[in-house]
């Protein structure tokens, strides 16, 4: 028996704002959608066009309060081939929330407060 990664979920308060952020910040695009028959939720699966891994964004129509993310002891990580250019882009967007130059990484914060680690491709 073998298990492989498929997707990771973030619940979002404003789906359009989140879709715009993930497209602009990370180049992720919608690869499939699922809408509840009763309209109570919408799920968008985002992909990077290079791997099979997907980020699932779930929007629930009745939700009006931000999600409690606890102590934020988890994150999603992305590797980038041009770390300096990515850093400049994210700095201009104002979405860098933490930097660790000693480790050569930094983190973004999405519109709902989720942290995303950016790491350089290491050779």
PDB file of C-alpha atoms in Angstrom:
ATOM      1  CA  UNK A   1       0.000   0.000   0.000  1.00  0.00           C
ATOM      2  CA  UNK A   2       1.358   3.436  -0.949  1.00  0.00           C
ATOM      3  CA  UNK A   3      -0.020   6.884  -0.156  1.00  0.00           C
ATOM      4  CA  UNK A   4       0.737  10.012  -2.161  1.00  0.00           C
ATOM      5  CA  UNK A   5      -0.010  13.677  -1.496  1.00  0.00           C
ATOM      6  CA  UNK A   6      -3.095  15.033  -3.228  1.00  0.00           C
ATOM      7  CA  UNK A   7      -4.169  18.389  -1.808  1.00  0.00           C
ATOM      8  CA  UNK A   8      -4.257  20.684   1.215  1.00  0.00           C
ATOM      9  CA  UNK A   9      -7.252  22.789   2.274  1.00  0.00           C
ATOM     10  CA  UNK A  10      -7.565  26.394   3.438  1.00  0.00           C
ATOM     11  CA  UNK A  11     -10.994  27.742   4.406  1.00  0.00           C
ATOM     12  CA  UNK A  12     -11.394  31.299   3.103  1.00  0.00           C
ATOM     13  CA  UNK A  13     -13.726  34.156   3.981  1.00  0.00           C
ATOM     14  CA  UNK A  14     -13.673  35.964   0.615  1.00  0.00           C
ATOM     15  CA  UNK A  15     -13.142  33.536  -2.263  1.00  0.00           C
ATOM     16  CA  UNK A  16     -12.527  36.136  -4.985  1.00  0.00           C
ATOM     17  CA  UNK A  17      -9.951  37.982  -2.861  1.00  0.00           C
ATOM     18  CA  UNK A  18      -8.144  34.696  -2.140  1.00  0.00           C
ATOM     19  CA  UNK A  19      -8.193  33.566  -5.781  1.00  0.00           C
ATOM     20  CA  UNK A  20      -6.690  36.917  -6.801  1.00  0.00           C
ATOM     21  CA  UNK A  21      -3.988  36.661  -4.113  1.00  0.00           C
ATOM     22  CA  UNK A  22      -2.926  33.111  -5.043  1.00  0.00           C
ATOM     23  CA  UNK A  23      -2.843  33.967  -8.741  1.00  0.00           C
ATOM     24  CA  UNK A  24      -0.848  37.176  -8.260  1.00  0.00           C
ATOM     25  CA  UNK A  25       1.503  35.981  -5.496  1.00  0.00           C
ATOM     26  CA  UNK A  26       2.156  32.401  -6.593  1.00  0.00           C
ATOM     27  CA  UNK A  27       0.773  31.927 -10.099  1.00  0.00           C
ATOM     28  CA  UNK A  28      -1.762  29.334  -8.942  1.00  0.00           C
ATOM     29  CA  UNK A  29      -4.851  28.888 -11.088  1.00  0.00           C
ATOM     30  CA  UNK A  30      -8.177  27.092 -10.723  1.00  0.00           C
ATOM     31  CA  UNK A  31      -7.995  23.564 -12.114  1.00  0.00           C
ATOM     32  CA  UNK A  32     -11.439  22.464 -10.973  1.00  0.00           C
ATOM     33  CA  UNK A  33     -14.438  23.681  -8.988  1.00  0.00           C
ATOM     34  CA  UNK A  34     -17.180  22.124  -6.953  1.00  0.00           C
ATOM     35  CA  UNK A  35     -20.349  23.947  -5.956  1.00  0.00           C
ATOM     36  CA  UNK A  36     -22.853  22.606  -3.471  1.00  0.00           C
ATOM     37  CA  UNK A  37     -26.250  21.962  -5.038  1.00  0.00           C
ATOM     38  CA  UNK A  38     -27.831  24.164  -2.365  1.00  0.00           C
ATOM     39  CA  UNK A  39     -25.230  26.916  -2.814  1.00  0.00           C
ATOM     40  CA  UNK A  40     -23.889  26.557   0.723  1.00  0.00           C
ATOM     41  CA  UNK A  41     -20.242  26.202  -0.298  1.00  0.00           C
ATOM     42  CA  UNK A  42     -17.852  26.496  -3.203  1.00  0.00           C
ATOM     43  CA  UNK A  43     -14.540  24.660  -3.472  1.00  0.00           C
ATOM     44  CA  UNK A  44     -11.798  25.698  -5.878  1.00  0.00           C
ATOM     45  CA  UNK A  45      -8.748  23.513  -6.415  1.00  0.00           C
ATOM     46  CA  UNK A  46      -5.679  25.502  -7.440  1.00  0.00           C
ATOM     47  CA  UNK A  47      -2.695  24.088  -9.303  1.00  0.00           C
ATOM     48  CA  UNK A  48       0.785  25.211 -10.310  1.00  0.00           C
ATOM     49  CA  UNK A  49       0.864  23.595 -13.796  1.00  0.00           C
ATOM     50  CA  UNK A  50       3.989  21.606 -12.862  1.00  0.00           C
ATOM     51  CA  UNK A  51       2.935  19.174 -10.121  1.00  0.00           C
ATOM     52  CA  UNK A  52      -0.206  17.233  -9.289  1.00  0.00           C
ATOM     53  CA  UNK A  53      -0.455  18.776  -5.813  1.00  0.00           C
ATOM     54  CA  UNK A  54      -3.413  21.128  -5.354  1.00  0.00           C
ATOM     55  CA  UNK A  55      -4.455  23.782  -2.861  1.00  0.00           C
ATOM     56  CA  UNK A  56      -8.143  23.511  -2.032  1.00  0.00           C
ATOM     57  CA  UNK A  57      -9.844  26.801  -1.163  1.00  0.00           C
ATOM     58  CA  UNK A  58     -13.206  26.256   0.519  1.00  0.00           C
ATOM     59  CA  UNK A  59     -15.695  29.108   0.842  1.00  0.00           C
ATOM     60  CA  UNK A  60     -18.816  28.664   2.975  1.00  0.00           C
ATOM     61  CA  UNK A  61     -21.575  31.156   2.117  1.00  0.00           C
ATOM     62  CA  UNK A  62     -22.891  31.645   5.662  1.00  0.00           C
ATOM     63  CA  UNK A  63     -19.475  32.343   7.198  1.00  0.00           C
ATOM     64  CA  UNK A  64     -18.993  35.998   8.175  1.00  0.00           C
ATOM     65  CA  UNK A  65     -16.251  35.796  10.816  1.00  0.00           C
ATOM     66  CA  UNK A  66     -12.565  35.128  10.138  1.00  0.00           C
ATOM     67  CA  UNK A  67     -11.377  31.597  10.883  1.00  0.00           C
ATOM     68  CA  UNK A  68      -9.492  30.922  14.116  1.00  0.00           C
ATOM     69  CA  UNK A  69      -6.090  29.735  12.929  1.00  0.00           C
ATOM     70  CA  UNK A  70      -4.864  28.826  16.399  1.00  0.00           C
ATOM     71  CA  UNK A  71      -1.207  29.460  17.012  1.00  0.00           C
ATOM     72  CA  UNK A  72      -0.367  29.181  13.304  1.00  0.00           C
ATOM     73  CA  UNK A  73       2.052  26.325  13.884  1.00  0.00           C
ATOM     74  CA  UNK A  74       1.537  24.990  10.369  1.00  0.00           C
ATOM     75  CA  UNK A  75       2.184  26.350   6.900  1.00  0.00           C
ATOM     76  CA  UNK A  76       2.314  25.520   3.232  1.00  0.00           C
ATOM     77  CA  UNK A  77       5.705  25.803   1.494  1.00  0.00           C
ATOM     78  CA  UNK A  78       6.672  26.688  -2.068  1.00  0.00           C
ATOM     79  CA  UNK A  79      10.072  26.376  -3.713  1.00  0.00           C
ATOM     80  CA  UNK A  80      10.990  29.100  -6.216  1.00  0.00           C
ATOM     81  CA  UNK A  81      13.735  29.177  -8.843  1.00  0.00           C
ATOM     82  CA  UNK A  82      14.335  32.960  -8.611  1.00  0.00           C
ATOM     83  CA  UNK A  83      14.224  33.689  -4.895  1.00  0.00           C
ATOM     84  CA  UNK A  84      15.354  37.326  -5.181  1.00  0.00           C
ATOM     85  CA  UNK A  85      12.730  38.206  -7.808  1.00  0.00           C
ATOM     86  CA  UNK A  86      10.024  36.448  -5.787  1.00  0.00           C
ATOM     87  CA  UNK A  87      11.059  38.331  -2.659  1.00  0.00           C
ATOM     88  CA  UNK A  88      10.903  41.676  -4.480  1.00  0.00           C
ATOM     89  CA  UNK A  89       7.472  40.843  -5.906  1.00  0.00           C
ATOM     90  CA  UNK A  90       6.067  39.803  -2.526  1.00  0.00           C
ATOM     91  CA  UNK A  91       7.660  42.802  -0.814  1.00  0.00           C
ATOM     92  CA  UNK A  92       5.933  45.099  -3.336  1.00  0.00           C
ATOM     93  CA  UNK A  93       2.642  43.291  -2.672  1.00  0.00           C
ATOM     94  CA  UNK A  94       3.106  43.873   1.072  1.00  0.00           C
ATOM     95  CA  UNK A  95       2.386  40.250   1.961  1.00  0.00           C
ATOM     96  CA  UNK A  96       5.698  39.235   3.599  1.00  0.00           C
ATOM     97  CA  UNK A  97       4.968  38.621   7.276  1.00  0.00           C
ATOM     98  CA  UNK A  98       8.230  37.056   8.495  1.00  0.00           C
ATOM     99  CA  UNK A  99      11.774  36.712   7.203  1.00  0.00           C
ATOM    100  CA  UNK A 100      14.583  34.447   8.375  1.00  0.00           C
ATOM    101  CA  UNK A 101      17.684  35.518   6.430  1.00  0.00           C
ATOM    102  CA  UNK A 102      19.893  33.073   8.367  1.00  0.00           C
ATOM    103  CA  UNK A 103      17.832  30.179   6.975  1.00  0.00           C
ATOM    104  CA  UNK A 104      17.339  31.871   3.586  1.00  0.00           C
ATOM    105  CA  UNK A 105      13.526  31.775   3.754  1.00  0.00           C
ATOM    106  CA  UNK A 106      10.567  34.082   4.224  1.00  0.00           C
ATOM    107  CA  UNK A 107       6.831  33.742   4.762  1.00  0.00           C
ATOM    108  CA  UNK A 108       3.803  35.322   3.120  1.00  0.00           C
ATOM    109  CA  UNK A 109       0.473  35.851   4.816  1.00  0.00           C
ATOM    110  CA  UNK A 110      -2.599  35.301   2.665  1.00  0.00           C
ATOM    111  CA  UNK A 111      -5.831  37.328   3.048  1.00  0.00           C
ATOM    112  CA  UNK A 112      -7.131  34.899   5.700  1.00  0.00           C
ATOM    113  CA  UNK A 113      -3.949  34.821   7.758  1.00  0.00           C
ATOM    114  CA  UNK A 114      -2.481  31.534   6.506  1.00  0.00           C
ATOM    115  CA  UNK A 115       1.315  31.503   6.278  1.00  0.00           C
ATOM    116  CA  UNK A 116       3.130  30.343   3.155  1.00  0.00           C
ATOM    117  CA  UNK A 117       6.862  29.636   3.274  1.00  0.00           C
ATOM    118  CA  UNK A 118       8.995  30.599   0.297  1.00  0.00           C
ATOM    119  CA  UNK A 119      12.276  28.703  -0.074  1.00  0.00           C
ATOM    120  CA  UNK A 120      14.867  28.934  -2.829  1.00  0.00           C
ATOM    121  CA  UNK A 121      15.626  26.014  -5.088  1.00  0.00           C
ATOM    122  CA  UNK A 122      18.834  24.687  -3.595  1.00  0.00           C
ATOM    123  CA  UNK A 123      21.420  22.963  -5.747  1.00  0.00           C
TER     124      UNK A 123
END
